[in-house]
mmCIF file of C-alpha atoms in Angstrom:
data_model
loop_
_atom_site.group_PDB
_atom_site.id
_atom_site.type_symbol
_atom_site.label_atom_id
_atom_site.label_comp_id
_atom_site.label_asym_id
_atom_site.label_seq_id
_atom_site.Cartn_x
_atom_site.Cartn_y
_atom_site.Cartn_z
ATOM 1 C CA MET A 8 31.575 -2.482 10.127
ATOM 2 C CA PRO A 9 30.706 1.153 11.068
ATOM 3 C CA SER A 10 28.910 1.786 14.355
ATOM 4 C CA THR A 11 26.622 4.445 12.863
ATOM 5 C CA MET A 12 24.555 4.862 9.720
ATOM 6 C CA ARG A 13 22.421 7.338 7.815
ATOM 7 C CA ALA A 14 18.709 7.226 8.605
ATOM 8 C CA LEU A 15 15.470 9.190 8.360
ATOM 9 C CA VAL A 16 14.483 9.650 11.991
ATOM 10 C CA LEU A 17 11.236 10.896 13.545
ATOM 11 C CA PRO A 18 11.961 12.433 17.003
ATOM 12 C CA ALA A 19 8.378 13.592 17.725
ATOM 13 C CA HIS A 20 4.992 13.818 16.032
ATOM 14 C CA GLY A 21 4.277 16.822 13.845
ATOM 15 C CA GLU A 22 4.426 17.849 10.213
ATOM 16 C CA LEU A 23 6.825 16.334 7.693
ATOM 17 C CA ASP A 24 9.577 18.800 8.636
ATOM 18 C CA GLN A 25 9.856 16.895 11.927
ATOM 19 C CA VAL A 26 11.591 14.068 10.071
ATOM 20 C CA GLN A 27 15.383 14.424 10.092
ATOM 21 C CA LEU A 28 18.101 12.900 7.946
ATOM 22 C CA VAL A 29 20.589 11.825 10.637
ATOM 23 C CA GLU A 30 24.142 11.026 9.494
ATOM 24 C CA ASN A 31 25.276 9.155 12.619
ATOM 25 C CA TYR A 32 22.271 7.188 13.884
ATOM 26 C CA PRO A 33 23.348 4.065 15.828
ATOM 27 C CA ARG A 34 23.681 1.052 13.559
ATOM 28 C CA PRO A 35 21.540 -1.866 14.847
ATOM 29 C CA GLU A 36 23.304 -4.564 16.864
ATOM 30 C CA LEU A 37 22.619 -8.231 16.199
ATOM 31 C CA ARG A 38 20.316 -10.062 18.634
ATOM 32 C CA PRO A 39 19.309 -13.727 18.971
ATOM 33 C CA GLY A 40 16.700 -14.740 16.425
ATOM 34 C CA HIS A 41 17.503 -11.783 14.209
ATOM 35 C CA VAL A 42 19.519 -10.749 11.167
ATOM 36 C CA VAL A 43 21.009 -7.400 10.194
ATOM 37 C CA ILE A 44 20.102 -6.286 6.686
ATOM 38 C CA ARG A 45 21.828 -3.776 4.453
ATOM 39 C CA VAL A 46 18.756 -1.994 3.146
ATOM 40 C CA THR A 47 18.912 -1.660 -0.629
ATOM 41 C CA ALA A 48 15.407 -0.258 -1.148
ATOM 42 C CA SER A 49 12.399 0.957 0.810
ATOM 43 C CA SER A 50 9.219 2.713 -0.286
ATOM 44 C CA TRP A 51 6.634 5.147 1.012
ATOM 45 C CA ASN A 52 3.027 4.444 1.909
ATOM 46 C CA TYR A 53 0.273 6.805 3.045
ATOM 47 C CA HIS A 54 0.520 5.051 6.404
ATOM 48 C CA ASP A 55 3.896 6.788 6.861
ATOM 49 C CA ILE A 56 2.043 10.124 6.944
ATOM 50 C CA PHE A 57 -0.056 8.827 9.840
ATOM 51 C CA THR A 58 3.125 7.701 11.606
ATOM 52 C CA VAL A 59 4.587 11.197 11.357
ATOM 53 C CA THR A 60 1.450 13.076 12.390
ATOM 54 C CA GLY A 61 0.317 10.529 14.992
ATOM 55 C CA MET A 62 -2.697 8.262 15.246
ATOM 56 C CA PRO A 63 -5.150 7.953 18.137
ATOM 57 C CA GLY A 64 -4.532 4.817 20.187
ATOM 58 C CA ILE A 65 -1.087 4.053 18.745
ATOM 59 C CA THR A 66 1.937 4.914 20.877
ATOM 60 C CA ILE A 67 5.154 5.215 18.915
ATOM 61 C CA PRO A 68 8.465 5.054 20.813
ATOM 62 C CA MET A 69 10.653 8.007 19.825
ATOM 63 C CA PRO A 70 12.985 8.434 18.129
ATOM 64 C CA VAL A 71 12.115 5.933 15.409
ATOM 65 C CA VAL A 72 13.401 5.234 11.891
ATOM 66 C CA ILE A 73 10.327 5.496 9.697
ATOM 67 C CA GLY A 74 9.475 3.386 6.629
ATOM 68 C CA LEU A 75 7.302 0.260 6.688
ATOM 69 C CA ASP A 76 8.646 -1.378 3.524
ATOM 70 C CA LEU A 77 12.172 -2.686 3.154
ATOM 71 C CA VAL A 78 14.218 -5.134 1.165
ATOM 72 C CA GLY A 79 17.911 -5.798 1.251
ATOM 73 C CA GLU A 80 20.782 -8.182 1.731
ATOM 74 C CA ILE A 81 21.579 -10.099 4.896
ATOM 75 C CA THR A 82 24.938 -9.002 6.328
ATOM 76 C CA GLU A 83 24.868 -10.705 9.767
ATOM 77 C CA LEU A 84 22.922 -13.619 11.284
ATOM 78 C CA ALA A 85 22.498 -14.676 14.897
ATOM 79 C CA GLU A 86 23.777 -18.173 15.705
ATOM 80 C CA ASP A 87 20.238 -19.473 16.228
ATOM 81 C CA VAL A 88 18.999 -18.347 12.801
ATOM 82 C CA THR A 89 18.786 -21.231 10.316
ATOM 83 C CA GLY A 90 17.857 -21.458 6.654
ATOM 84 C CA TRP A 91 19.429 -18.142 5.720
ATOM 85 C CA SER A 92 22.938 -17.022 4.742
ATOM 86 C CA ALA A 93 24.851 -13.788 4.504
ATOM 87 C CA GLY A 94 24.252 -12.298 1.073
ATOM 88 C CA ASP A 95 20.677 -13.610 0.721
ATOM 89 C CA ARG A 96 18.293 -11.061 -0.801
ATOM 90 C CA VAL A 97 15.143 -10.699 1.283
ATOM 91 C CA LEU A 98 11.851 -8.861 1.465
ATOM 92 C CA VAL A 99 10.777 -8.079 5.030
ATOM 93 C CA HIS A 100 7.215 -8.693 6.228
ATOM 94 C CA PRO A 101 6.418 -5.281 7.762
ATOM 95 C CA LEU A 102 4.699 -6.749 10.836
ATOM 96 C CA HIS A 103 7.013 -7.938 13.618
ATOM 97 C CA PRO A 104 5.342 -10.987 15.240
ATOM 98 C CA ASP A 105 5.501 -9.497 18.740
ATOM 99 C CA ARG A 106 6.106 -5.759 18.478
ATOM 100 C CA GLY A 107 4.009 -4.330 15.658
ATOM 101 C CA LEU A 108 4.901 -2.555 12.439
ATOM 102 C CA MET A 109 8.436 -1.827 11.308
ATOM 103 C CA GLY A 110 8.864 1.920 10.908
ATOM 104 C CA GLU A 111 6.215 2.580 13.531
ATOM 105 C CA THR A 112 6.719 0.726 16.807
ATOM 106 C CA LEU A 113 10.310 -0.258 15.952
ATOM 107 C CA ASP A 114 12.917 1.045 13.528
ATOM 108 C CA GLY A 115 12.008 0.588 9.875
ATOM 109 C CA GLY A 116 13.372 0.777 6.354
ATOM 110 C CA MET A 117 14.528 4.360 5.769
ATOM 111 C CA ALA A 118 18.086 3.638 6.909
ATOM 112 C CA GLU A 119 21.212 1.991 5.597
ATOM 113 C CA TYR A 120 20.775 -1.013 7.936
ATOM 114 C CA ALA A 121 17.883 -2.658 9.767
ATOM 115 C CA LEU A 122 17.554 -5.288 12.491
ATOM 116 C CA VAL A 123 14.930 -7.850 11.449
ATOM 117 C CA ASP A 124 13.378 -10.839 13.198
ATOM 118 C CA ALA A 125 14.194 -13.902 11.065
ATOM 119 C CA ARG A 126 10.501 -14.855 11.096
ATOM 120 C CA GLN A 127 9.793 -11.808 8.916
ATOM 121 C CA LEU A 128 12.084 -12.804 6.038
ATOM 122 C CA VAL A 129 10.801 -13.682 2.569
ATOM 123 C CA ARG A 130 13.265 -14.795 -0.108
ATOM 124 C CA ILE A 131 13.415 -12.682 -3.303
ATOM 125 C CA PRO A 132 13.578 -14.698 -6.560
ATOM 126 C CA ALA A 133 16.423 -13.969 -8.984
ATOM 127 C CA GLY A 134 14.091 -12.437 -11.550
ATOM 128 C CA VAL A 135 12.848 -9.691 -9.196
ATOM 129 C CA THR A 136 14.778 -6.448 -8.731
ATOM 130 C CA ASP A 137 15.143 -4.791 -5.332
ATOM 131 C CA VAL A 138 13.132 -1.798 -6.546
ATOM 132 C CA GLN A 139 10.263 -4.052 -7.664
ATOM 133 C CA ALA A 140 10.337 -5.953 -4.354
ATOM 134 C CA ALA A 141 10.411 -2.742 -2.286
ATOM 135 C CA ALA A 142 7.204 -1.568 -3.940
ATOM 136 C CA LEU A 143 5.314 -4.637 -2.712
ATOM 137 C CA PRO A 144 4.931 -5.076 1.046
ATOM 138 C CA VAL A 145 2.219 -2.713 2.309
ATOM 139 C CA ALA A 146 0.559 -1.529 -0.920
ATOM 140 C CA TYR A 147 0.669 -4.639 -3.093
ATOM 141 C CA GLY A 148 0.360 -7.005 -0.143
ATOM 142 C CA THR A 149 -2.821 -5.193 0.948
ATOM 143 C CA ALA A 150 -4.211 -5.134 -2.595
ATOM 144 C CA HIS A 151 -3.435 -8.818 -3.195
ATOM 145 C CA ARG A 152 -5.156 -9.957 -0.010
ATOM 146 C CA MET A 153 -8.204 -7.820 -0.865
ATOM 147 C CA VAL A 154 -8.556 -8.228 -4.641
ATOM 148 C CA VAL A 155 -7.310 -11.815 -5.031
ATOM 149 C CA GLY A 156 -7.587 -13.312 -1.551
ATOM 150 C CA LYS A 157 -11.210 -12.413 -0.827
ATOM 151 C CA GLY A 158 -12.480 -14.008 -4.052
ATOM 152 C CA ALA A 159 -14.975 -11.235 -4.776
ATOM 153 C CA VAL A 160 -13.569 -10.313 -8.211
ATOM 154 C CA SER A 161 -14.059 -12.654 -11.168
ATOM 155 C CA ALA A 162 -13.336 -12.539 -14.889
ATOM 156 C CA GLY A 163 -15.834 -10.307 -16.652
ATOM 157 C CA ASP A 164 -16.794 -8.338 -13.518
ATOM 158 C CA THR A 165 -16.993 -4.572 -13.767
ATOM 159 C CA VAL A 166 -14.802 -3.183 -10.972
ATOM 160 C CA LEU A 167 -14.709 0.483 -9.965
ATOM 161 C CA ILE A 168 -11.533 1.395 -8.053
ATOM 162 C CA LEU A 169 -11.580 4.640 -6.054
ATOM 163 C CA GLY A 170 -8.248 6.328 -5.301
ATOM 164 C CA ALA A 171 -6.756 4.311 -8.147
ATOM 165 C CA SER A 172 -3.580 6.348 -8.621
ATOM 166 C CA GLY A 173 -1.859 5.569 -5.296
ATOM 167 C CA GLY A 174 0.087 2.489 -4.270
ATOM 168 C CA VAL A 175 -2.861 0.289 -3.274
ATOM 169 C CA GLY A 176 -4.919 1.743 -6.131
ATOM 170 C CA THR A 177 -2.477 0.983 -8.949
ATOM 171 C CA ALA A 178 -1.842 -2.451 -7.445
ATOM 172 C CA SER A 179 -5.599 -3.090 -7.435
ATOM 173 C CA VAL A 180 -5.830 -2.027 -11.085
ATOM 174 C CA LEU A 181 -3.082 -4.455 -12.111
ATOM 175 C CA LEU A 182 -4.417 -7.354 -10.039
ATOM 176 C CA ALA A 183 -8.046 -6.895 -11.116
ATOM 177 C CA LYS A 184 -6.887 -6.895 -14.748
ATOM 178 C CA GLN A 185 -4.931 -10.097 -14.047
ATOM 179 C CA LEU A 186 -8.215 -11.662 -12.922
ATOM 180 C CA GLY A 187 -9.913 -10.636 -16.187
ATOM 181 C CA ALA A 188 -12.078 -7.848 -14.792
ATOM 182 C CA HIS A 189 -13.195 -4.729 -16.639
ATOM 183 C CA VAL A 190 -11.562 -1.967 -14.600
ATOM 184 C CA ILE A 191 -12.859 1.570 -14.086
ATOM 185 C CA ALA A 192 -10.189 3.670 -12.356
ATOM 186 C CA ALA A 193 -11.109 6.881 -10.517
ATOM 187 C CA ALA A 194 -8.385 9.492 -10.043
ATOM 188 C CA GLY A 195 -8.065 13.209 -9.325
ATOM 189 C CA SER A 196 -6.646 14.565 -12.587
ATOM 190 C CA GLN A 197 -6.741 13.950 -16.327
ATOM 191 C CA GLU A 198 -2.992 13.279 -16.259
ATOM 192 C CA LYS A 199 -3.465 10.488 -13.709
ATOM 193 C CA CYS A 200 -6.415 9.117 -15.689
ATOM 194 C CA ARG A 201 -4.278 8.898 -18.837
ATOM 195 C CA ALA A 202 -1.486 7.191 -16.884
ATOM 196 C CA LEU A 203 -3.952 4.668 -15.439
ATOM 197 C CA GLU A 204 -5.180 3.854 -18.934
ATOM 198 C CA GLU A 205 -1.554 3.257 -19.939
ATOM 199 C CA ILE A 206 -1.126 0.636 -17.190
ATOM 200 C CA GLY A 207 -4.302 -1.176 -18.229
ATOM 201 C CA ALA A 208 -7.452 0.513 -16.867
ATOM 202 C CA ASP A 209 -10.300 0.055 -19.346
ATOM 203 C CA GLU A 210 -12.078 3.281 -18.370
ATOM 204 C CA THR A 211 -11.198 6.214 -16.134
ATOM 205 C CA LEU A 212 -13.062 9.062 -14.483
ATOM 206 C CA ASN A 213 -11.832 12.241 -12.847
ATOM 207 C CA TYR A 214 -13.635 12.377 -9.497
ATOM 208 C CA ARG A 215 -12.834 16.099 -9.153
ATOM 209 C CA GLU A 216 -14.967 16.813 -12.222
ATOM 210 C CA VAL A 217 -17.745 14.219 -12.015
ATOM 211 C CA ASP A 218 -19.759 12.545 -9.266
ATOM 212 C CA PHE A 219 -18.743 8.906 -9.633
ATOM 213 C CA ALA A 220 -22.172 7.559 -8.605
ATOM 214 C CA ARG A 221 -23.760 9.709 -11.308
ATOM 215 C CA TRP A 222 -21.084 8.511 -13.759
ATOM 216 C CA VAL A 223 -21.980 4.888 -12.958
ATOM 217 C CA LYS A 224 -25.678 5.632 -13.394
ATOM 218 C CA GLU A 225 -25.043 7.245 -16.811
ATOM 219 C CA HIS A 226 -22.691 4.512 -18.081
ATOM 220 C CA TYR A 227 -23.996 1.346 -16.378
ATOM 221 C CA GLY A 228 -27.522 2.281 -15.349
ATOM 222 C CA LYS A 229 -29.056 2.993 -11.957
ATOM 223 C CA PRO A 230 -28.769 -0.078 -9.699
ATOM 224 C CA SER A 231 -32.086 -1.887 -9.377
ATOM 225 C CA ARG A 232 -33.538 -3.919 -6.489
ATOM 226 C CA SER A 233 -35.007 -6.385 -8.971
ATOM 227 C CA SER A 234 -32.302 -6.797 -11.627
ATOM 228 C CA THR A 235 -28.559 -7.416 -11.814
ATOM 229 C CA GLU A 236 -28.308 -5.707 -15.194
ATOM 230 C CA THR A 237 -27.425 -2.224 -13.894
ATOM 231 C CA GLY A 238 -24.686 -0.804 -11.685
ATOM 232 C CA VAL A 239 -21.160 -2.201 -11.254
ATOM 233 C CA ASP A 240 -20.271 -5.592 -9.799
ATOM 234 C CA VAL A 241 -17.615 -4.412 -7.331
ATOM 235 C CA VAL A 242 -16.411 -1.119 -5.859
ATOM 236 C CA ILE A 243 -12.998 -1.040 -4.193
ATOM 237 C CA ASN A 244 -13.146 1.704 -1.565
ATOM 238 C CA PHE A 245 -10.273 2.295 0.868
ATOM 239 C CA THR A 246 -11.089 6.005 1.124
ATOM 240 C CA GLY A 247 -14.224 6.043 3.262
ATOM 241 C CA GLY A 248 -15.430 9.506 4.298
ATOM 242 C CA ASP A 249 -17.770 11.176 1.832
ATOM 243 C CA THR A 250 -17.138 8.481 -0.807
ATOM 244 C CA TRP A 251 -19.062 5.861 1.148
ATOM 245 C CA HIS A 252 -22.627 6.905 0.430
ATOM 246 C CA PRO A 253 -22.116 7.268 -3.358
ATOM 247 C CA THR A 254 -20.395 3.868 -3.252
ATOM 248 C CA LEU A 255 -23.578 2.314 -1.857
ATOM 249 C CA ARG A 256 -25.502 3.865 -4.767
ATOM 250 C CA SER A 257 -23.153 2.457 -7.435
ATOM 251 C CA VAL A 258 -23.145 -1.295 -6.779
ATOM 252 C CA LYS A 259 -25.578 -3.630 -8.512
ATOM 253 C CA LEU A 260 -27.957 -6.032 -6.799
ATOM 254 C CA GLY A 261 -25.868 -8.679 -5.047
ATOM 255 C CA GLY A 262 -22.629 -6.825 -5.747
ATOM 256 C CA ALA A 263 -19.683 -6.305 -3.434
ATOM 257 C CA ILE A 264 -17.784 -3.466 -1.772
ATOM 258 C CA LEU A 265 -14.182 -4.242 -0.833
ATOM 259 C CA VAL A 266 -12.717 -2.191 2.020
ATOM 260 C CA CYS A 267 -9.142 -2.204 3.317
ATOM 261 C CA GLY A 268 -8.862 1.248 4.882
ATOM 262 C CA ALA A 269 -10.437 4.669 5.282
ATOM 263 C CA THR A 270 -7.899 7.380 4.496
ATOM 264 C CA ALA A 271 -10.568 10.094 4.260
ATOM 265 C CA GLY A 272 -12.579 9.091 7.341
ATOM 266 C CA TYR A 273 -13.624 5.925 9.162
ATOM 267 C CA ASP A 274 -17.044 7.108 10.329
ATOM 268 C CA PRO A 275 -18.970 7.984 7.151
ATOM 269 C CA VAL A 276 -22.678 8.595 6.684
ATOM 270 C CA GLU A 277 -24.294 5.153 6.458
ATOM 271 C CA ASP A 278 -27.561 4.110 4.820
ATOM 272 C CA LEU A 279 -28.349 0.538 5.712
ATOM 273 C CA ARG A 280 -31.263 0.440 3.288
ATOM 274 C CA TYR A 281 -28.782 -0.098 0.453
ATOM 275 C CA ILE A 282 -27.122 -2.983 2.272
ATOM 276 C CA TRP A 283 -30.267 -5.065 2.699
ATOM 277 C CA SER A 284 -32.423 -3.969 -0.215
ATOM 278 C CA PHE A 285 -29.596 -4.446 -2.775
ATOM 279 C CA GLU A 286 -28.215 -7.453 -0.872
ATOM 280 C CA LEU A 287 -24.745 -5.878 -0.924
ATOM 281 C CA ARG A 288 -21.710 -7.701 0.391
ATOM 282 C CA VAL A 289 -19.352 -5.420 2.336
ATOM 283 C CA ILE A 290 -16.074 -7.327 2.585
ATOM 284 C CA GLY A 291 -13.285 -6.132 4.842
ATOM 285 C CA SER A 292 -9.640 -6.966 4.237
ATOM 286 C CA ASN A 293 -6.986 -6.247 6.822
ATOM 287 C CA GLY A 294 -3.333 -6.032 5.870
ATOM 288 C CA PHE A 295 -1.356 -8.867 4.311
ATOM 289 C CA GLN A 296 0.175 -12.263 4.938
ATOM 290 C CA THR A 297 3.456 -13.887 3.916
ATOM 291 C CA GLU A 298 1.645 -15.873 1.213
ATOM 292 C CA ASP A 299 0.575 -12.588 -0.412
ATOM 293 C CA PHE A 300 4.231 -11.533 -0.761
ATOM 294 C CA GLU A 301 5.272 -14.957 -2.064
ATOM 295 C CA ALA A 302 2.496 -14.894 -4.670
ATOM 296 C CA LEU A 303 3.386 -11.364 -5.790
ATOM 297 C CA LEU A 304 7.110 -12.118 -6.034
ATOM 298 C CA ALA A 305 6.313 -15.212 -8.111
ATOM 299 C CA MET A 306 4.112 -13.146 -10.441
ATOM 300 C CA ILE A 307 6.939 -10.670 -11.033
ATOM 301 C CA ASP A 308 9.436 -13.506 -11.511
ATOM 302 C CA ARG A 309 7.166 -15.030 -14.187
ATOM 303 C CA GLY A 310 6.801 -11.673 -15.933
ATOM 304 C CA GLU A 311 3.085 -11.364 -15.092
ATOM 305 C CA LEU A 312 3.350 -8.251 -12.922
ATOM 306 C CA ASP A 313 5.514 -5.127 -12.866
ATOM 307 C CA PRO A 314 4.756 -2.785 -9.945
ATOM 308 C CA VAL A 315 4.135 0.844 -10.872
ATOM 309 C CA VAL A 316 7.074 2.925 -9.581
ATOM 310 C CA SER A 317 6.980 6.618 -10.417
ATOM 311 C CA GLU A 318 10.367 7.581 -8.983
ATOM 312 C CA VAL A 319 13.466 6.134 -7.306
ATOM 313 C CA VAL A 320 15.218 8.555 -4.932
ATOM 314 C CA SER A 321 18.034 8.611 -2.373
ATOM 315 C CA LEU A 322 17.573 9.448 1.320
ATOM 316 C CA GLU A 323 18.197 13.111 0.428
ATOM 317 C CA GLY A 324 15.148 13.102 -1.835
ATOM 318 C CA ALA A 325 13.024 10.868 0.359
ATOM 319 C CA LEU A 326 11.187 13.584 2.278
ATOM 320 C CA ASP A 327 10.066 15.293 -0.906
ATOM 321 C CA GLY A 328 8.808 11.890 -1.989
ATOM 322 C CA LEU A 329 6.777 11.577 1.208
ATOM 323 C CA ARG A 330 5.381 15.072 0.607
ATOM 324 C CA GLN A 331 4.255 13.934 -2.848
ATOM 325 C CA VAL A 332 2.483 10.970 -1.236
ATOM 326 C CA ARG A 333 0.776 13.303 1.262
ATOM 327 C CA ASP A 334 -0.319 15.702 -1.490
ATOM 328 C CA ARG A 335 -1.573 12.890 -3.743
ATOM 329 C CA GLU A 336 0.881 13.793 -6.500
ATOM 330 C CA VAL A 337 2.167 10.251 -7.025
ATOM 331 C CA LEU A 338 1.107 7.578 -9.463
ATOM 332 C CA GLY A 339 2.032 4.246 -7.899
ATOM 333 C CA LYS A 340 5.036 4.082 -5.599
ATOM 334 C CA ILE A 341 8.094 6.141 -4.705
ATOM 335 C CA VAL A 342 11.042 3.899 -3.889
ATOM 336 C CA VAL A 343 13.955 5.066 -1.721
ATOM 337 C CA THR A 344 17.454 3.560 -1.973
ATOM 338 C CA PRO A 345 19.089 4.321 1.411
ATOM 339 C CA GLY A 346 22.570 3.255 0.281
ATOM 340 C CA ALA A 347 22.691 5.690 -2.623
ATOM 341 C CA ARG A 348 23.699 9.329 -2.373
ATOM 342 C CA SER A 349 22.373 12.115 -4.559
#
């Protein structure tokens, strides 16, 4: 077994050009309670941008192999690890039980090998490919916990999804459709809107051309304090920032707003009058649990779900993939296969 490996390494915070493809990064050594995985696939999330640029309050030990998502094949097991064998295909829960997120506070998935605590392992069914599994952890896990786990979306509901073209967004579209909802997907270009219709969105709107609150008013009526006949049932908003106030003006009496992040700003202008006078339910959803991954893998295995993957690239093409995520050019996920060479 070689002592080094190829890896995408972040030596210090900065722009994306800080990330380096290192040919001889130390290969992880086996520890008690852990396994070593040959990483067959990883994928990018917007969170990886925050890891590179830095986030207030989060200290990242440098250098670090970035990449929160990873799947692969077990190559080595510590003697105290039971229930697993070399050759098992596994998805890795991104959150280490004691140390935080893989690819942030400890080495992650953008490398040929990874050291993983055995408590983070989730078995991949035979009917799920590594590329499909790699698309799941952060984006689909987050969407599943929010859209399915919180119980706020029911068959027949009208659900407006902001930022619908990204990883969490496309996952939310697919899962809301699975629940029987009527899905309105908001994206930033006509091309993305057409692509979202192809994966199942019932209606789309280009938020760069129309104010989505005005669009809701024109298509579903202005929400009323005395009737549930106008407005939409649910808005999924993980953008925050200047989308928050128009979100409040789009939801019908007694409707819900689902929130799992705030990529455009966590301290938006608030108007509490909408919360009480329209009896709105603002429901937070934080991250994912192992049961979310197991449910998603089972859905793929049964043929009920196929994650949206726009591109599969090697480590050489990975940084351009992360740039596409930063610049909002991606529909769904970009998967990286660290063992492949371009």
